[in-house]
Coordinates of C-alpha atoms in Angstrom, one line a residue:
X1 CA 23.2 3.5 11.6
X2 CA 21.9 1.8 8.5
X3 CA 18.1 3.3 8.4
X4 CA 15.9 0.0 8.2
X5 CA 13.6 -1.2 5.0
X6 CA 10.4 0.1 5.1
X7 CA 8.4 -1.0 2.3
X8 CA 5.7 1.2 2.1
X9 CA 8.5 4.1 1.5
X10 CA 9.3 2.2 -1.5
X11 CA 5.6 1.9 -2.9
X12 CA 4.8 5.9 -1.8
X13 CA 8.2 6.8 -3.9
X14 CA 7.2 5.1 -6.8
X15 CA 3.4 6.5 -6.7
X16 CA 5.3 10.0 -6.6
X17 CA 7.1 9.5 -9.5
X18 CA 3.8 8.0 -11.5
X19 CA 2.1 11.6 -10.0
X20 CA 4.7 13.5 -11.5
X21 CA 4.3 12.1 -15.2
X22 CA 0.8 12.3 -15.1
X23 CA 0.7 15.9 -13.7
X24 CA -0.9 14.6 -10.4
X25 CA -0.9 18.0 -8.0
X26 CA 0.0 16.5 -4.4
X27 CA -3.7 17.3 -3.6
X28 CA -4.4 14.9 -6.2
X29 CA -2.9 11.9 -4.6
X30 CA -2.9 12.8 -0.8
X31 CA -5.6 10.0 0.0
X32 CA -3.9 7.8 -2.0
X33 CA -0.3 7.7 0.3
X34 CA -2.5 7.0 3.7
X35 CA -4.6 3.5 4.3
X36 CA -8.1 3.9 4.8
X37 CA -8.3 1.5 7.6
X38 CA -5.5 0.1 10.2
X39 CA -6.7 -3.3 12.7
X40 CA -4.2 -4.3 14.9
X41 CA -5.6 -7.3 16.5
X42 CA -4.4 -9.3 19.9
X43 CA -5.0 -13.0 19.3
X44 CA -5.1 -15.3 22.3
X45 CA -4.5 -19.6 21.3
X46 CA -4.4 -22.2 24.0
X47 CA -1.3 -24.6 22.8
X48 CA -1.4 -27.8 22.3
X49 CA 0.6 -28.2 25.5
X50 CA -1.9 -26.2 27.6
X51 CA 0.0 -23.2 27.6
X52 CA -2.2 -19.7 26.3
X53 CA 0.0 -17.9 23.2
X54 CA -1.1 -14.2 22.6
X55 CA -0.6 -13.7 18.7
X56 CA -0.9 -10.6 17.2
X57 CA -2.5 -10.1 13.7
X58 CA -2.7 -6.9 11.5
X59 CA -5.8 -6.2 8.7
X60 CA -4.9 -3.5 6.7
X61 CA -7.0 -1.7 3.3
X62 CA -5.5 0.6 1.9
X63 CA -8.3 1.7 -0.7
X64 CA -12.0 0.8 -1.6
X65 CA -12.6 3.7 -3.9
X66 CA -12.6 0.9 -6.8
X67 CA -14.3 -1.9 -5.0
X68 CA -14.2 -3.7 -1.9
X69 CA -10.5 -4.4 -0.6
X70 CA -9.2 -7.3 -1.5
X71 CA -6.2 -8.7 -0.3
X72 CA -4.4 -11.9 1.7
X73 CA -3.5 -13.0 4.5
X74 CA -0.2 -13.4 5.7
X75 CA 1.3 -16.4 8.1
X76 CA 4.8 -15.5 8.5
X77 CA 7.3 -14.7 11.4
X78 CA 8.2 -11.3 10.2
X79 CA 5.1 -9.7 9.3
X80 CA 5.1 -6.5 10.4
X81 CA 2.3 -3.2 9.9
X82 CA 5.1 -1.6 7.2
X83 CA 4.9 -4.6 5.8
X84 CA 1.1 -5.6 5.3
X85 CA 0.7 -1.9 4.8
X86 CA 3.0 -1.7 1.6
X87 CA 0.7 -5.3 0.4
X88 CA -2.2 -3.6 0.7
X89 CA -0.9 -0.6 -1.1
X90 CA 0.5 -2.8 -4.0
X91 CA -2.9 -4.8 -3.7
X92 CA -5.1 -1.4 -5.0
X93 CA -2.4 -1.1 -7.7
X94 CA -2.4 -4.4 -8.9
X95 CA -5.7 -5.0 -8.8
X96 CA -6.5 -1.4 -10.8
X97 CA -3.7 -2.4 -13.4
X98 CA -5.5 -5.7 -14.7
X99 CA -8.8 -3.8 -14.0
X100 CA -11.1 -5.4 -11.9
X101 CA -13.2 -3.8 -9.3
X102 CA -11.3 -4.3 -6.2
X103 CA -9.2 -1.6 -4.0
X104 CA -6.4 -3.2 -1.7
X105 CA -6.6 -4.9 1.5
X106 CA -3.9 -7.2 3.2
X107 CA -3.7 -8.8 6.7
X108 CA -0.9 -11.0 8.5
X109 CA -0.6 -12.7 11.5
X110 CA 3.1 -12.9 13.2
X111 CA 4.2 -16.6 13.4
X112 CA 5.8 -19.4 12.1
X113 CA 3.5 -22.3 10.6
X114 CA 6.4 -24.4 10.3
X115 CA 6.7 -24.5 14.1
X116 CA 2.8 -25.0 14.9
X117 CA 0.4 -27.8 14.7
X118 CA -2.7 -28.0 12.1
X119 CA -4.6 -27.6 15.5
X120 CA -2.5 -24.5 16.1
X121 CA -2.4 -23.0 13.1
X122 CA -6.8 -23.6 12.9
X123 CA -7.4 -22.1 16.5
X124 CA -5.4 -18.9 15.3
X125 CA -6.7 -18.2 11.9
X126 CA -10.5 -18.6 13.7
X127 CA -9.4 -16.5 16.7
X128 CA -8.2 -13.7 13.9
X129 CA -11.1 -13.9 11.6
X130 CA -13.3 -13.5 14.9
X131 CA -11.3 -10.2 15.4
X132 CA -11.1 -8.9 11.9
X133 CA -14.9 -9.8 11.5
X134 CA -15.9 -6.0 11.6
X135 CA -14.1 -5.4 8.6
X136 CA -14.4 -8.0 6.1
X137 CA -17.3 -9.6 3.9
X138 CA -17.8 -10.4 0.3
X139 CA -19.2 -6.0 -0.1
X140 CA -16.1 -5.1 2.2
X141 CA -13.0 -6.5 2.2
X142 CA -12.0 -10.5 0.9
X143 CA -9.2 -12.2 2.1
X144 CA -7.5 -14.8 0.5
X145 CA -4.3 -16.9 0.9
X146 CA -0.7 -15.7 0.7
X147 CA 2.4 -16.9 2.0
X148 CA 2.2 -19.2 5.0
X149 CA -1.6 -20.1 4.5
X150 CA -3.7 -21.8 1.9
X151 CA -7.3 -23.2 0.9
X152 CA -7.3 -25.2 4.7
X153 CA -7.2 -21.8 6.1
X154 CA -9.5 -20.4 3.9
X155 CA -12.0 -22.6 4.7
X156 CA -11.9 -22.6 8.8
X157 CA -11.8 -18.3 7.7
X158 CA -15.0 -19.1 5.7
X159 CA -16.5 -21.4 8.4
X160 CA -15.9 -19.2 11.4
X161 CA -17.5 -15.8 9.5
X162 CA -20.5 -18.3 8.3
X163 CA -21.2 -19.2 12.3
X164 CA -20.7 -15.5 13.3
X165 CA -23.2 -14.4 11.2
X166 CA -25.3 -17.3 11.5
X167 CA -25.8 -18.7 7.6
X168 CA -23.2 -19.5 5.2
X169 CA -21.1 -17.0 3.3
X170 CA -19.4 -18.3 0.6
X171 CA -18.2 -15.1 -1.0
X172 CA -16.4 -13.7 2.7
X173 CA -13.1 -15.2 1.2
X174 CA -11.4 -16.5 -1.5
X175 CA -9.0 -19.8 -2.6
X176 CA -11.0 -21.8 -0.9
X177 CA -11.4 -25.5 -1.3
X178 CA -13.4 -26.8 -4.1
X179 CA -15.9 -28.1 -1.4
X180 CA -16.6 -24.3 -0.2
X181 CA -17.3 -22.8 -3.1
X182 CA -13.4 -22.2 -4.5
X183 CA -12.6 -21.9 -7.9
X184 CA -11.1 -24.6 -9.9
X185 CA -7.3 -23.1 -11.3
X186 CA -6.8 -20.8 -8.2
X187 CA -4.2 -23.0 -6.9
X188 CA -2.2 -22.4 -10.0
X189 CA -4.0 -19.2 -11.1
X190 CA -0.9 -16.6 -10.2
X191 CA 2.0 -18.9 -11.5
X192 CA 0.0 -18.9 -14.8
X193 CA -0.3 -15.1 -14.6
X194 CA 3.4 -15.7 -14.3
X195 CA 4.1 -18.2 -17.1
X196 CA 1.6 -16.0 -19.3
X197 CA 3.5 -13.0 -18.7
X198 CA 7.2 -14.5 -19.2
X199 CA 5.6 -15.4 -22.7
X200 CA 4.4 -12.0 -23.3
X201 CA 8.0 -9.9 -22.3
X202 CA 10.1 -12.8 -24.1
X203 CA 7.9 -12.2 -27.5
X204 CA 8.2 -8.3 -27.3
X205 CA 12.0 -9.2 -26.9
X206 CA 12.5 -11.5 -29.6
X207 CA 13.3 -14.1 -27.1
X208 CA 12.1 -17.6 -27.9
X209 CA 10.6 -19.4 -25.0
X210 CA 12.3 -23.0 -26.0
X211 CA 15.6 -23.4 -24.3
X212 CA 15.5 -19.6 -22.4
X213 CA 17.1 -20.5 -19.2
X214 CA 15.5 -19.0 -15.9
X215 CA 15.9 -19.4 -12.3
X216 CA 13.1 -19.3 -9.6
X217 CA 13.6 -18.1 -6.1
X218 CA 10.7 -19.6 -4.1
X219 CA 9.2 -23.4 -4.2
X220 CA 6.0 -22.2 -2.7
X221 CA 2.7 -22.5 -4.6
X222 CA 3.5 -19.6 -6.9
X223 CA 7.0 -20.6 -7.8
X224 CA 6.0 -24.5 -8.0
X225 CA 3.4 -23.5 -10.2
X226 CA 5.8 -21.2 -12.4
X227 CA 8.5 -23.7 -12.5
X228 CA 6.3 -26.4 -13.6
X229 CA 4.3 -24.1 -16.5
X230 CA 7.8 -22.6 -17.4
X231 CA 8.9 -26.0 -18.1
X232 CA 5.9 -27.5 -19.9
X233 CA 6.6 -24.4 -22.8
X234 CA 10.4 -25.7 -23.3
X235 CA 12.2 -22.8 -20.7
X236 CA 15.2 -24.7 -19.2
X237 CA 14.9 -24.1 -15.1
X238 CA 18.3 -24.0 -14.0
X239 CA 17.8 -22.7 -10.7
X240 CA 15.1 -23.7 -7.9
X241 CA 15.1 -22.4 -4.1
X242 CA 13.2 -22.0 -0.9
X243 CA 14.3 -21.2 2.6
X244 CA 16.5 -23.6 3.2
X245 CA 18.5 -22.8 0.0
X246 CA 18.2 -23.8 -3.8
X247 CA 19.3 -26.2 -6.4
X248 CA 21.2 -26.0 -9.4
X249 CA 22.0 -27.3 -13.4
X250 CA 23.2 -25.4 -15.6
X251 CA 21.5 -28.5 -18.1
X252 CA 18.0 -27.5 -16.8
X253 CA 16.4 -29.2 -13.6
X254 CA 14.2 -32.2 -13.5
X255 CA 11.8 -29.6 -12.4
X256 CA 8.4 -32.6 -12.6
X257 CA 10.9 -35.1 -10.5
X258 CA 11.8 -32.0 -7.6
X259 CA 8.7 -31.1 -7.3
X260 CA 7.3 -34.8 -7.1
X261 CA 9.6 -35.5 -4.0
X262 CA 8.7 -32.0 -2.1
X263 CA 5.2 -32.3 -2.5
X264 CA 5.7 -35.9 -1.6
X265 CA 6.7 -34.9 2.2
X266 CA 5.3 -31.3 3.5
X267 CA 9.2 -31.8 5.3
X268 CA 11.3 -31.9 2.1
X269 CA 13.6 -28.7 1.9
X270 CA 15.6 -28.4 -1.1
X271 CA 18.8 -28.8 0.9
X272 CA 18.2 -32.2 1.0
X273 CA 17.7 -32.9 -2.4
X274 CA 19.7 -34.7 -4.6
X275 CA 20.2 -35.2 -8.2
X276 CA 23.1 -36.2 -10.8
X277 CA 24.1 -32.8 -11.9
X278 CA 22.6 -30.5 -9.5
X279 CA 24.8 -28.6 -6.9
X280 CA 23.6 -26.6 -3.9
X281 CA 23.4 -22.8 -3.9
X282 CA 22.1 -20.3 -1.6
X283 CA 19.2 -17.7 -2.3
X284 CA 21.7 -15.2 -2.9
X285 CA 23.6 -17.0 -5.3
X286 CA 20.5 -18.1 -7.2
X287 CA 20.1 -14.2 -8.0
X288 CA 22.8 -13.5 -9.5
X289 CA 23.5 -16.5 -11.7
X290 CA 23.8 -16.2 -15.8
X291 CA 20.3 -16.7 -17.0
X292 CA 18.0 -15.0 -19.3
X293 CA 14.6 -15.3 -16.8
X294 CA 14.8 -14.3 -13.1
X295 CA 11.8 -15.1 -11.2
X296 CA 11.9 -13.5 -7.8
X297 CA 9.0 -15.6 -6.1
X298 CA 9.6 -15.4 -2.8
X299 CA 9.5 -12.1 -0.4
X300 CA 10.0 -8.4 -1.0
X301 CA 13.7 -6.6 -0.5
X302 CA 15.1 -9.6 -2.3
X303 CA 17.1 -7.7 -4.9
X304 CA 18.3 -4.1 -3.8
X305 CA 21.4 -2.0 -3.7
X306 CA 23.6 -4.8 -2.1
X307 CA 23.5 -7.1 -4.8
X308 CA 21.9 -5.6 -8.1
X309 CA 25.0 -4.9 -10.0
X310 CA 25.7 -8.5 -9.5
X311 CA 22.4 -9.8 -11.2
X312 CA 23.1 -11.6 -14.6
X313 CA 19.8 -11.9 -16.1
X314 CA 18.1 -10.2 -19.1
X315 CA 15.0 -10.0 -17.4
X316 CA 13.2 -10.1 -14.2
X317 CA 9.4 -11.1 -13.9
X318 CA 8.6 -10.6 -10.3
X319 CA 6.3 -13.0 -8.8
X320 CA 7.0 -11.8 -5.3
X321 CA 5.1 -8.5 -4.1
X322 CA 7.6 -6.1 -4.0
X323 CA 10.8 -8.1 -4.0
X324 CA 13.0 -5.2 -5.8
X325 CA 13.7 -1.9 -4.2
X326 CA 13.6 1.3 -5.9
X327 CA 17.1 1.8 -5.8
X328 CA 18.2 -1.7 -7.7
X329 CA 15.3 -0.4 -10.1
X330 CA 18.0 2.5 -10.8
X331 CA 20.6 0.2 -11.0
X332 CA 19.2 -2.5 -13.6
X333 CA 17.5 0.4 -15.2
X334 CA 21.6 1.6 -15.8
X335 CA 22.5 -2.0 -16.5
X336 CA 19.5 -2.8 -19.3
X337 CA 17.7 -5.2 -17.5
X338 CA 14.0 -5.3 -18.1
X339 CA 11.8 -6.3 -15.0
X340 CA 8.0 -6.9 -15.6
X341 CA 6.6 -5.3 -12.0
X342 CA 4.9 -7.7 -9.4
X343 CA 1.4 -5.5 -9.6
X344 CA 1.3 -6.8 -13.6
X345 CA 3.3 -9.9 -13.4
X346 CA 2.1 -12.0 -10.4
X347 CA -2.1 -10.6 -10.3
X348 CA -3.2 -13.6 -12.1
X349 CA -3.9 -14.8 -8.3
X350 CA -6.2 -12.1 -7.8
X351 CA -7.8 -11.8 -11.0
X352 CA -9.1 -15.7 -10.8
X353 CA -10.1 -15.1 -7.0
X354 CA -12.0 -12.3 -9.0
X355 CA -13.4 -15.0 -10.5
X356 CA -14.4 -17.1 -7.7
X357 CA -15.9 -14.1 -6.2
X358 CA -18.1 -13.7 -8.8
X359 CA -19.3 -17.4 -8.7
X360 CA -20.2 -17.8 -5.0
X361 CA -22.3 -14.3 -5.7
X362 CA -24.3 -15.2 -8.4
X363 CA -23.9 -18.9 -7.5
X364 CA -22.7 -20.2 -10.8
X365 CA -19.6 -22.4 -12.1
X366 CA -16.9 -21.8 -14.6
X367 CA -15.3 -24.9 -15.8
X368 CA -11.3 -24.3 -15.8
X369 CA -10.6 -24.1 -19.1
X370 CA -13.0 -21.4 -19.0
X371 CA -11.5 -19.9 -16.2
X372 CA -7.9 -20.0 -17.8
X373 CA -9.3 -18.7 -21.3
X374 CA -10.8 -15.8 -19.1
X375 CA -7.2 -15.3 -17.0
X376 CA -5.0 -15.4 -20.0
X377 CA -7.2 -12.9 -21.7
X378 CA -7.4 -10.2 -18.9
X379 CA -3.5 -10.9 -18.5
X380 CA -2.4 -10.3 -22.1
X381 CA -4.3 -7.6 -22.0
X382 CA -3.1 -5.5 -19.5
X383 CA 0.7 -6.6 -20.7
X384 CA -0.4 -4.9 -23.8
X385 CA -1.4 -1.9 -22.2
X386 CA 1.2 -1.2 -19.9
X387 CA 3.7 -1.9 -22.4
X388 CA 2.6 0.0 -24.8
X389 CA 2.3 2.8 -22.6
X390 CA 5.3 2.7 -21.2
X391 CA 7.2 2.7 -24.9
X392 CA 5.2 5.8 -25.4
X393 CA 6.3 7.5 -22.2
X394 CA 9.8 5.6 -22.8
X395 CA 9.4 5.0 -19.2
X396 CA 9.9 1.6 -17.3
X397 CA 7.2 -1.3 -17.3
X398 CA 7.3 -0.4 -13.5
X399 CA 5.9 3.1 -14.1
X400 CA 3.7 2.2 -16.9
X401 CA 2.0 0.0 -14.7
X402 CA 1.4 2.8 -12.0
X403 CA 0.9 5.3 -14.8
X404 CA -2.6 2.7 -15.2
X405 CA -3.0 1.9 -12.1
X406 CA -2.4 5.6 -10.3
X407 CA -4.8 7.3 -13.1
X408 CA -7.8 4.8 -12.6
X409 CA -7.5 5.1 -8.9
X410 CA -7.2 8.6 -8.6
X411 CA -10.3 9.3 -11.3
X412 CA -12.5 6.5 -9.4
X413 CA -11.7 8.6 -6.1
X414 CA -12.5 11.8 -8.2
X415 CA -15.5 10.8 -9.1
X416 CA -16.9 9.9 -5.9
X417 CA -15.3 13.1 -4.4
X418 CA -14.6 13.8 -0.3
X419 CA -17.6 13.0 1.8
X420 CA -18.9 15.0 3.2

């Protein structure tokens, strides 16, 4: 039988391997491979047609050695403990890689927002924040949005915390609406991570930005975002999908006019769209077409050993958490292909709810070009520095990343030693 996915294998084998290089003794990293904290959560919702639904809802943090956790939350049908434990994990990597003082936290409820109604979707996020409430706060552990939620959640998170402790706590999550206390450039803070560090990868490769063709799997808010700042700097977006399937031209997509008409009804798939030019593709195809750029944007285990040798592209910046396994690393590794890990490429996201953090707690406001000057800085920045360090290892840009990462949280756990 085909032993099942687990992605938290895939983060622990890759931490290993970073050990190894750095001359990490297994006593070095042992309280690095186990979560700190596990919350499994039953979450009871009375249904719009009278009928009582018992959800159930993880929060996981994996490390607060750096910082409080900090982490999203997860509305999806598959979410799963492996799961939200291997985001939590990549969550104290990524945010130890762009250096900011955060360990990793990650939660997840197990449904499907498509199939629920705003009244629904509101009773169970308060229900689950009501459970989690031990856990989290702006000195503890900060949620924020991921895939299947969004500033609306955010803010009925915000609200029920604020009326469990009785006065308002701005600072409990982050991406919330402007209204709360959110920042302003959140919404499009981890595509620009993204768009910022296609740039950076494409200079270091001579490539130049006009005319490289790329393809984006995912037409959530982080591959929306992508596609549309990809486009504004001249790359021609071939390729667009989400679950229903994807679109393609080979000439470039009307990527302002596609994502016009799905933001224009919250029902639009892409399998319904229709262009001169553009032809319908699956996800799968969408990976393996002939582009310079791949932007996996959508879920982990996307590219793996079924389908790596098959994957055309020069390069693969992976806005997705962990959407490539370590055995299609191997592979691409074999076949040239340069990826740009998820923990560098898509932590833009967490580095401007960094930012928002910082605002409700000292009650101030950024403007957004100050906010993007700030983001761009802290993202070219740890390009540089995981590049660099990965030419001098000649190692991936995977394992320079988690030679960083590893180093700063292992020394910060050092430093603070066992208790007792």
């Amino acid at each position: 039988m085909e032993q099942k996915y687990n992605p938290y294998d895939n983060v622990l084998k890759v931490v290993k391997s970073a050990a190894d290089i750095l001359g990490y003794s297994d006593s070095d990293i042992e309280a690095v491979k186990y979560p700190e904290r596990e919350l499994k959560v039953s979450i009871p919702v009375r249904m719009d047609d009278g009928t009582t639904h018992v959800f159930t809802g993880y929060r996981i943090q994996h490390s607060t050695s750096r910082g409080p956790a900090k982490g999203g939350i997860r509305f999806h049908p598959d979410v799963n403990a492996d799961e939200v434990r291997a985001l939590a994990a990549w969550m104290t990597f990524k945010c130890a890689v762009v250096n900011i003082p955060y360990g990793g936290g990650k939660g997840g409820v197990v449904c499907d927002p498509s199939k629920l109604s705003e009244n629904e979707i509101r009773a169970i996020a308060r229900r689950y924040t009501a459970a989690i409430a031990p856990l989290i706060g702006p000195d503890q552990d900060i949620p924020a949005p991921d895939v299947g939620t969004n500033a609306a959640v955010m803010g009925w998170i915000m609200d029920t915390y604020s009326m469990l402790k009785g006065h308002c706590v701005h600072g409990v999550v982050t991406g919330k609406p402007l209204e709360l206390g959110g920042a302003v450039g959140r919404n499009d803070a981890t595509g620009r991570g993204v768009m910022f560090t296609t740039r950076n990868i494409l200079d270091k490769l001579d490539i130049p930005m006009e005319g490289t063709t790329a393809a984006i799997q995912g037409a959530g808010n982080v591959g929306s975002v992508t596609a549309r700042l990809l486009h504004e700097e001249g790359v021609k977006v071939t390729a667009l999908s989400d679950v229903s399937g994807g679109i393609y031209n080979p000439e470039g997509l009307d990527i302002p006019a596609v994502l016009a008409w799905l933001s224009a009804d919250r029902k639009h798939l892409l399998k319904d769209y229709q262009a001169e030019g553009v032809s319908h593709i699956s996800n799968e195809e969408l990976l393996e077409l002939p582009v310079t750029v791949l932007v996996p944007a959508a879920l982990e285990n996307q590219i793996n050993a079924g389908n790596a040798e098959k994957i055309q592209a020069k390069v693969i910046v992976e806005a997705a958490n962990g959407p490539t396994t370590s055995e299609a690393d191997e592979i691409l590794a074999r076949k040239g292909v340069v990826i740009v890990p998820d923990i560098l490429a898509n932590a833009g996201g967490v580095v401007v709810s960094y930012f928002e953090w910082v605002q409700n707690i000292q009650s101030v406001s950024w403007n957004e070009e100050t906010v993007n000057e700030k983001l761009k800085e802290i993202m070219d920045s740890a390009f540089a520095s995981v590049w660099e360090l990965a030419r001098e290892k000649d190692a991936p840009l995977r394992m320079g990343a988690y030679l960083i990462a590893l180093k700063r949280v292992v020394d910060a756990k050092s430093a603070r030693a066992i208790w007792p």
